[in-house]
Each structure stands twice: as C-alpha cells, then as structure tokens.
Short mmCIF file of C-alpha atoms in Angstrom, two decimals:
data_model
loop_
_atom_site.label_atom_id
_atom_site.label_comp_id
_atom_site.label_asym_id
_atom_site.label_seq_id
_atom_site.Cartn_x
_atom_site.Cartn_y
_atom_site.Cartn_z
CA MET A 1 3.60 5.84 26.39
CA LEU A 2 3.70 7.63 23.04
CA GLN A 3 5.21 11.10 23.02
CA LEU A 4 4.94 13.86 20.42
CA PRO A 5 8.35 13.86 18.72
CA MET A 6 7.84 16.95 16.55
CA ASN A 7 5.51 19.84 15.85
CA ASN A 8 3.33 18.30 13.16
CA ASP A 9 -0.45 18.53 13.07
CA VAL A 10 -0.98 15.03 11.66
CA ILE A 11 1.04 13.30 14.38
CA SER A 12 -0.50 15.60 16.99
CA ALA A 13 -4.07 14.87 15.83
CA ILE A 14 -3.48 11.12 15.93
CA LEU A 15 -1.90 11.20 19.39
CA SER A 16 -4.72 13.43 20.67
CA ARG A 17 -7.19 10.77 19.62
CA VAL A 18 -5.13 8.16 21.46
CA GLN A 19 -5.22 10.23 24.66
CA GLU A 20 -8.97 10.80 24.32
CA GLY A 21 -9.71 7.17 23.59
CA SER A 22 -11.37 8.33 20.38
CA ARG A 23 -13.18 5.67 18.35
CA PRO A 24 -14.56 5.63 14.79
CA ARG A 25 -18.01 7.24 14.48
CA GLN A 26 -17.62 8.65 18.02
CA ARG A 27 -15.21 11.51 17.40
CA ARG A 28 -14.93 14.62 19.55
CA ASP A 29 -12.87 16.53 16.99
CA ALA A 30 -13.83 17.72 13.52
CA HIS A 31 -10.89 16.06 11.80
CA LYS A 32 -11.00 13.47 9.07
CA ILE A 33 -7.74 11.55 9.33
CA GLY A 34 -6.75 9.40 6.38
CA LEU A 35 -3.97 6.85 6.01
CA ALA A 36 -2.42 6.73 2.51
CA ILE A 37 -0.34 3.62 1.75
CA GLU A 38 2.08 3.28 -1.16
CA GLY A 39 2.55 -0.10 -2.81
CA GLY A 40 5.26 -1.04 -5.29
CA SER A 41 4.78 -4.80 -5.69
CA MET A 42 7.43 -6.53 -3.52
CA ARG A 43 8.66 -3.13 -2.31
CA GLY A 44 5.29 -2.98 -0.58
CA VAL A 45 6.90 -5.04 2.18
CA VAL A 46 8.18 -1.71 3.56
CA THR A 47 4.72 -0.18 3.95
CA ALA A 48 3.47 -3.55 5.21
CA GLY A 49 6.03 -3.23 8.01
CA MET A 50 4.77 0.31 8.58
CA VAL A 51 1.14 -0.71 9.07
CA ALA A 52 2.43 -3.46 11.37
CA GLY A 53 4.05 -0.67 13.36
CA LEU A 54 0.79 1.28 13.51
CA GLU A 55 -0.96 -1.89 14.62
CA TYR A 56 1.67 -2.53 17.31
CA LEU A 57 1.12 1.01 18.63
CA GLY A 58 -2.66 0.49 18.67
CA LEU A 59 -3.32 3.34 16.24
CA LEU A 60 -5.88 1.72 13.90
CA PRO A 61 -8.89 3.31 15.73
CA THR A 62 -7.46 6.81 15.19
CA PHE A 63 -8.00 6.68 11.41
CA ASP A 64 -11.25 7.48 9.60
CA VAL A 65 -10.34 6.00 6.20
CA VAL A 66 -7.51 3.82 4.86
CA TYR A 67 -6.42 4.38 1.24
CA GLY A 68 -4.07 2.05 -0.62
CA THR A 69 -2.58 1.76 -4.09
CA SER A 70 -1.61 -1.66 -5.48
CA ALA A 71 0.21 -3.63 -2.77
CA GLY A 72 -0.68 -0.73 -0.46
CA ALA A 73 -4.36 -1.65 -0.80
CA MET A 74 -3.57 -5.22 0.22
CA ASN A 75 -1.52 -3.99 3.18
CA GLY A 76 -4.43 -1.73 4.08
CA ALA A 77 -6.86 -4.65 4.01
CA PHE A 78 -4.79 -6.63 6.52
CA PHE A 79 -4.43 -3.51 8.67
CA VAL A 80 -8.18 -2.83 8.75
CA ALA A 81 -8.74 -6.52 9.55
CA GLY A 82 -6.37 -6.29 12.54
CA GLN A 83 -3.86 -8.60 10.84
CA ALA A 84 -1.10 -6.22 9.75
CA ALA A 85 1.88 -8.08 11.23
CA TYR A 86 0.42 -11.36 9.99
CA GLY A 87 0.01 -9.94 6.48
CA THR A 88 3.56 -8.56 6.42
CA THR A 89 5.04 -12.05 6.65
CA ILE A 90 3.41 -12.93 3.31
CA TYR A 91 6.13 -11.04 1.46
CA TYR A 92 9.03 -13.11 2.80
CA GLU A 93 7.25 -16.39 3.55
CA ASN A 94 4.66 -16.92 0.82
CA ILE A 95 5.26 -14.93 -2.36
CA ASN A 96 9.05 -14.60 -2.70
CA ASN A 97 8.98 -17.57 -5.06
CA LYS A 98 8.18 -18.66 -8.61
CA CYS A 99 4.53 -19.20 -7.80
CA PHE A 100 4.18 -15.42 -7.63
CA ILE A 101 7.08 -14.11 -9.73
CA ASP A 102 8.52 -16.11 -12.63
CA LEU A 103 10.31 -14.26 -15.42
CA THR A 104 10.34 -17.38 -17.60
CA ARG A 105 6.55 -17.22 -17.96
CA ILE A 106 7.01 -14.44 -20.50
CA LEU A 107 8.34 -17.08 -22.91
CA LEU A 108 4.94 -18.78 -22.71
CA GLY A 109 3.01 -15.56 -23.16
CA LYS A 110 1.86 -15.61 -19.55
CA PRO A 111 1.99 -12.86 -16.89
CA ILE A 112 5.33 -12.61 -15.07
CA VAL A 113 3.57 -11.81 -11.79
CA SER A 114 0.53 -13.84 -10.73
CA LEU A 115 -2.03 -11.79 -8.83
CA GLU A 116 -4.24 -14.86 -8.97
CA TYR A 117 -1.75 -16.77 -6.85
CA ILE A 118 -1.70 -14.17 -4.06
CA LEU A 119 -5.43 -13.33 -4.12
CA ASP A 120 -6.94 -16.73 -4.86
CA ASP A 121 -4.48 -18.94 -3.00
CA VAL A 122 -2.36 -17.09 -0.42
CA PHE A 123 -5.14 -14.84 0.92
CA VAL A 124 -7.63 -17.70 0.92
CA ARG A 125 -5.62 -20.77 1.99
CA GLN A 126 -2.14 -19.88 3.24
CA LYS A 127 -2.40 -16.56 5.13
CA VAL A 128 -6.15 -16.08 5.28
CA LEU A 129 -7.38 -12.49 5.13
CA ALA A 130 -10.28 -11.93 7.55
CA TRP A 131 -12.26 -10.21 4.82
CA GLU A 132 -15.44 -10.09 6.91
CA ARG A 133 -13.67 -7.71 9.30
CA VAL A 134 -12.69 -5.46 6.39
CA LEU A 135 -16.27 -5.24 5.16
CA SER A 136 -17.76 -4.65 8.61
CA SER A 137 -15.10 -2.22 9.83
CA PRO A 138 -16.17 1.35 10.68
CA ILE A 139 -12.88 2.36 9.04
CA PRO A 140 -13.45 1.87 5.31
CA LEU A 141 -10.78 0.60 2.94
CA VAL A 142 -10.40 2.45 -0.37
CA ALA A 143 -8.42 0.79 -3.18
CA VAL A 144 -7.08 3.23 -5.78
CA ALA A 145 -6.98 1.97 -9.37
CA SER A 146 -6.47 3.53 -12.81
CA SER A 147 -9.52 3.72 -15.05
CA ILE A 148 -8.87 2.93 -18.70
CA SER A 149 -11.99 4.72 -19.96
CA ARG A 150 -11.48 7.86 -17.87
CA SER A 151 -7.66 8.01 -17.88
CA CYS A 152 -7.45 8.89 -14.20
CA SER A 153 -7.23 7.34 -10.75
CA VAL A 154 -10.50 6.13 -9.23
CA ALA A 155 -11.36 5.27 -5.61
CA LEU A 156 -12.95 1.81 -5.35
CA ARG A 157 -14.97 1.42 -2.14
CA ASP A 158 -18.15 0.20 -0.43
CA PHE A 159 -17.68 -3.46 -1.35
CA ASP A 160 -20.74 -5.67 -1.08
CA GLY A 161 -18.87 -8.90 -0.40
CA ARG A 162 -15.60 -10.79 -0.60
CA ASP A 163 -15.65 -11.02 -4.40
CA GLU A 164 -15.88 -7.24 -4.83
CA LEU A 165 -13.20 -6.62 -2.20
CA PHE A 166 -10.79 -9.03 -3.86
CA GLN A 167 -11.62 -7.74 -7.35
CA ALA A 168 -10.92 -4.16 -6.23
CA MET A 169 -7.52 -5.19 -4.85
CA ARG A 170 -6.85 -7.05 -8.11
CA ALA A 171 -7.73 -3.94 -10.13
CA SER A 172 -5.54 -1.71 -7.97
CA ALA A 173 -2.53 -4.02 -8.43
CA ARG A 174 -2.86 -5.05 -12.10
CA MET A 175 0.53 -3.81 -13.36
CA PRO A 176 0.39 -3.08 -17.10
CA ALA A 177 2.01 -5.77 -19.28
CA ILE A 178 3.23 -7.61 -16.17
CA THR A 179 0.29 -9.16 -14.34
CA GLY A 180 -2.32 -9.81 -17.03
CA PRO A 181 -5.23 -8.05 -18.78
CA PRO A 182 -7.25 -5.15 -17.34
CA VAL A 183 -9.62 -5.96 -14.49
CA SER A 184 -13.36 -5.38 -14.85
CA PHE A 185 -15.09 -3.75 -11.88
CA ARG A 186 -18.58 -2.25 -11.85
CA GLY A 187 -18.74 -1.64 -15.58
CA ASP A 188 -15.27 -0.21 -16.09
CA ARG A 189 -11.80 -1.64 -16.71
CA TYR A 190 -8.82 -0.88 -14.53
CA LEU A 191 -5.06 -1.19 -14.26
CA ASP A 192 -2.60 -0.57 -11.41
CA GLY A 193 -3.39 2.58 -9.45
CA SER A 194 0.23 3.71 -9.67
CA VAL A 195 -0.22 4.70 -13.31
CA TYR A 196 -1.77 7.92 -11.98
CA GLU A 197 -1.34 7.84 -8.20
CA SER A 198 1.45 5.74 -6.69
CA ILE A 199 0.75 7.27 -3.28
CA PRO A 200 -3.00 7.88 -2.78
CA ASN A 201 -2.73 11.29 -1.14
CA LEU A 202 -4.65 13.09 -3.87
CA THR A 203 -7.56 10.71 -3.45
CA ALA A 204 -7.47 11.20 0.32
CA ALA A 205 -7.40 14.99 -0.10
CA SER A 206 -10.26 15.02 -2.61
CA ASP A 207 -12.18 12.77 -0.21
CA GLY A 208 -12.17 15.56 2.38
CA CYS A 209 -9.38 14.39 4.67
CA THR A 210 -8.10 17.23 6.84
CA HIS A 211 -5.06 15.22 7.97
CA ILE A 212 -3.20 12.55 5.96
CA LEU A 213 -0.53 10.21 7.24
CA THR A 214 1.44 8.88 4.28
CA LEU A 215 3.42 5.66 4.30
CA GLN A 216 6.15 5.66 1.62
CA SER A 217 8.10 2.62 0.50
CA ARG A 218 11.28 4.48 -0.47
CA PRO A 219 13.74 6.44 1.69
CA LEU A 220 13.56 10.23 1.71
CA HIS A 221 15.42 11.89 -1.19
CA CYS A 222 15.87 8.55 -2.95
CA ARG A 223 16.88 8.52 -6.60
CA ILE A 224 14.13 7.50 -9.03
CA GLY A 225 15.42 6.15 -12.34
CA ARG A 226 13.85 7.45 -15.53
CA GLY A 227 13.07 3.99 -16.91
CA GLN A 228 11.90 5.40 -20.23
CA PHE A 229 12.85 2.31 -22.25
CA ILE A 230 10.49 0.00 -20.34
CA GLU A 231 7.61 2.48 -20.39
CA GLN A 232 7.99 3.52 -24.04
CA ARG A 233 8.92 0.20 -25.63
CA ILE A 234 6.98 -2.35 -23.58
CA VAL A 235 4.28 -0.90 -21.33
CA ALA A 236 2.93 1.90 -23.53
CA PRO A 237 2.49 -0.28 -26.65
CA TRP A 238 0.66 -2.86 -24.54
CA ILE A 239 -1.70 -0.25 -23.08
CA ARG A 240 -2.28 1.42 -26.46
CA SER A 241 -4.56 -1.41 -27.54
CA PHE A 242 -6.87 -0.43 -24.66
CA SER A 243 -6.35 3.34 -24.42
CA ARG A 244 -4.11 5.69 -26.41
CA GLY A 245 -4.51 8.35 -23.73
CA MET A 246 -3.28 6.06 -20.96
CA ALA A 247 -0.40 4.91 -23.17
CA LEU A 248 0.84 8.51 -23.26
CA ASP A 249 0.25 8.97 -19.54
CA VAL A 250 2.27 5.91 -18.54
CA CYS A 251 5.38 7.43 -20.15
CA LEU A 252 5.04 10.35 -17.72
CA GLN A 253 4.31 8.16 -14.70
CA LYS A 254 7.73 8.48 -13.07
CA ASP A 255 7.81 12.25 -13.61
CA ARG A 256 4.49 12.55 -11.75
CA TYR A 257 5.84 10.28 -9.02
CA ARG A 258 8.96 12.42 -8.55
CA GLN A 259 6.84 15.56 -8.32
CA GLN A 260 4.58 13.93 -5.76
CA LEU A 261 7.54 12.90 -3.58
CA VAL A 262 8.87 16.47 -3.64
CA GLU A 263 5.46 17.91 -2.75
CA LEU A 264 4.90 15.43 0.10
CA ALA A 265 8.32 16.21 1.56
CA ARG A 266 7.63 19.95 1.32
CA LYS A 267 4.21 19.76 2.98
CA SER A 268 5.53 17.48 5.71
CA GLU A 269 8.37 19.87 6.50
CA LEU A 270 6.30 23.08 6.39
CA ASN A 271 3.27 21.54 8.14
CA GLU A 272 0.88 23.25 5.74
CA PRO A 273 -2.91 22.83 6.08
CA ASN A 274 -5.64 21.95 3.57
CA PRO A 275 -4.83 19.17 4.18
CA PHE A 276 -2.08 18.65 6.74
CA VAL A 277 0.29 15.91 5.56
CA TYR A 278 3.01 13.93 7.21
CA SER A 279 5.03 11.31 5.32
CA ILE A 280 6.87 8.47 6.99
CA CYS A 281 9.78 7.10 4.96
CA PRO A 282 12.03 4.14 5.78
CA ALA A 283 15.67 4.62 6.64
CA SER A 284 18.03 3.60 3.87
CA VAL A 285 18.62 -0.13 3.97
CA SER A 286 21.51 -2.10 2.58
CA GLY A 287 20.46 -3.08 -0.92
CA GLU A 288 17.62 -1.80 -3.09
CA ILE A 289 14.27 -3.53 -2.71
CA GLY A 290 12.95 -3.92 -6.23
CA LYS A 291 9.46 -4.72 -7.45
CA MET A 292 10.53 -8.30 -8.19
CA GLU A 293 12.64 -8.87 -5.06
CA LYS A 294 12.76 -12.45 -3.74
CA SER A 295 15.52 -12.34 -1.13
CA ARG A 296 13.99 -13.25 2.23
CA ALA A 297 16.74 -11.39 4.11
CA LEU A 298 16.28 -8.19 2.11
CA LEU A 299 12.49 -8.32 2.31
CA LEU A 300 12.59 -8.88 6.06
CA SER A 301 15.05 -6.01 6.39
CA GLY A 302 12.62 -3.77 4.48
CA ALA A 303 9.72 -4.77 6.73
CA VAL A 304 11.77 -4.08 9.86
CA SER A 305 12.93 -0.72 8.49
CA GLY A 306 9.33 0.30 7.79
CA MET A 307 8.08 -0.79 11.19
CA LEU A 308 10.83 1.02 13.08
CA ALA A 309 10.27 4.19 11.01
CA VAL A 310 6.65 4.32 12.19
CA ILE A 311 7.50 3.62 15.82
CA GLY A 312 10.18 6.32 15.70
CA ALA A 313 7.80 8.85 14.12
CA PHE A 314 5.39 8.47 17.05
CA GLY A 315 8.07 8.52 19.73
CA GLY A 316 7.45 4.91 20.73
CA GLU A 317 9.97 2.79 22.55
CA VAL A 318 12.49 1.02 20.34
CA ILE A 319 11.62 -2.65 20.07
CA THR A 320 13.01 -5.72 18.42
CA ALA A 321 10.75 -5.73 15.38
CA LEU A 322 11.36 -9.43 14.82
CA GLU A 323 9.31 -10.05 17.96
CA VAL A 324 6.32 -8.82 15.96
CA LEU A 325 7.22 -9.77 12.39
CA GLN A 326 7.59 -13.47 13.13
CA PRO A 327 6.26 -16.49 11.24
CA TYR A 328 2.59 -17.34 11.68
CA THR A 329 0.52 -20.48 11.39
CA LYS A 330 -2.32 -20.76 8.89
CA ALA A 331 -4.70 -19.94 11.75
CA GLY A 332 -2.92 -16.63 12.24
CA LEU A 333 -1.19 -17.56 15.47
CA PRO A 334 2.51 -16.74 16.03
CA LEU A 335 4.73 -19.70 15.24
CA LEU A 336 7.52 -19.36 17.79
CA ARG A 337 10.78 -20.92 16.76
CA PRO A 338 13.40 -22.15 19.24
#
C-alpha cells in the first residue's frame, strides 16, 4: 500500500488517482498530470530506473502525458509501452560497448556515439520496443528536441507510425558534434533537446499541465562543471555551420541547466502552484555516471538508485531492485540466473 510521505500536491494528486482507480480519458479530477524525464545519454540509466520504479508501483495510468528529452524520450517510450524495467537493462546489457560508444571513430570522421545502433538495431532486434503500444496508448509520448531554424525547444508528438516515432527519438537525442548531422522531421531540422531544455518541464507547463512529476538524473545539489572549452571550441563551431544563433545558445546551455535545477528544487520545496512540481533525484552513488559511461556495475548502480528514489518518494515498501532490473530475453521475458 502506497502512503503519502510528504505534503506535496503532485504526489498527492497521483496517489489520489491510484485510490480512485483513475484511468486515462476517464478522469474525475480536473488535473493534467505530466511526467517530465531527463536524459543525459548513458546517465539516462538513472531516469530509466526511475520509470521502472513507477512501473513497479503501477503508476503509469495516473499520468496524462509523458515528456522526455534525449535518452529521457527513449525511457518514456518504454514506460508508455509497459516495458520500463525491460528497457532499463539496455544501458548495462546492450549499449555499454563500442557498438554504441567508440571514441576512436572520431579519427575516421564518424560519430562517436551511434544513435543508429540503438534505434535501428537494439530497439528492433535485441530489446524490441513495442512501438505499437506507444502509438495506441491513451497516454501520449512527447519527445523534446531543439529546432535549428527556430532556436528553441519543440515538442514532437502525434506520430503516425513507427518511422515517425523513431525519427522523433533520434531528433531528441542527436547530440551536437557527437552523434551525427541534424535530424530532419516534418520539414525542420533538429538536434538534442538538451540544448534548450535538458529537463522538459517548461514544455509540460506550456502544454497546460497542472501537476508535473520530474525525474532527474543527477543527485540534488550536485555540482555542474562549466565545460566551456568543449562548448566553445568544439560544439559551437560545429553548430555554427547550421545556425549562428544556436551556436551562441549552446555556450549558455549549462548556465540554463543550473538555473533550471535551482528553480525545480525551489518549487518542489515550496509546493507552489501553476504548475505544481515535484522533482525526484537519485541519492548520491559511488562514482560519477558520465554521458559516455560503460561500466556495467556503475550503470546498474545508477538504475537501482533511480528506482529506489521513486519508490521512496511514494512511500512504497523497500524492495531489492535487482529483482526487477534483471536480464531479459529477446522476447521480453525475465531471464532468471541461478
């Protein structure tokens, strides 16, 4: 039995829907509850563990919309499909290798990170995403990407088939100068949503959400490095050939991110309306999970930390997360090991 662990309107609204047996398109309340999922490339394993926690608690039907940026959009797709725990294992079983991340490819003029490997191979052959469920779900998935022509974040939604769904996730995760050229989608070109909105709360708020549950991939009050050399000397010059405005914006990306983290923490603590926000952050784990992390042990630790943070936020019983985040077969069935 879930219990309200604190006086927060977001948690309270979600748990009220659980008690009422509320279902999408059959609501008794006037709320619009959104789930906003941060990405961060391999650091997205933390928010993947978080959606696995929401899935374990049976909370998917309480949300009206799921928003994701970059890896957060991919995590959101598996969550909407009812495959969150299954999708979490991808980070430490399928993509922590040179097929996905290979720094030596830069010597050949090729992308360091291969989105094509994860979207066209892993999601299709190794850990198959039930994309039909995503498209038919009453809980829509929104992938947030950065528009080159408009120099702002854009919500990609209402996909008409698998190709559009996968292309939207590709656009949302196309890290500048790291994963290849801009992605074309419905007449525009896009790069990683984190250029303008690492955590898609602003999109959820502008979409009319009255309550937003935010899943963050970093611990509360974590230190964010300035990283100006990478942005100014590598990323910005690469983007400049597509958009001078975005090249300037990318140099301020981490400043915007820091400000967003401060604002989310403030709204969570004060429980302010319009909209109500509550952010779930992982506990500090031993070792930093970087965007290019390959250590299975560290990635699994991040997934477990994220899952337990969600279960704790909703007052659920402490579980052994490894019972949920276990290996799976290609058919999506748990592969129990002796």
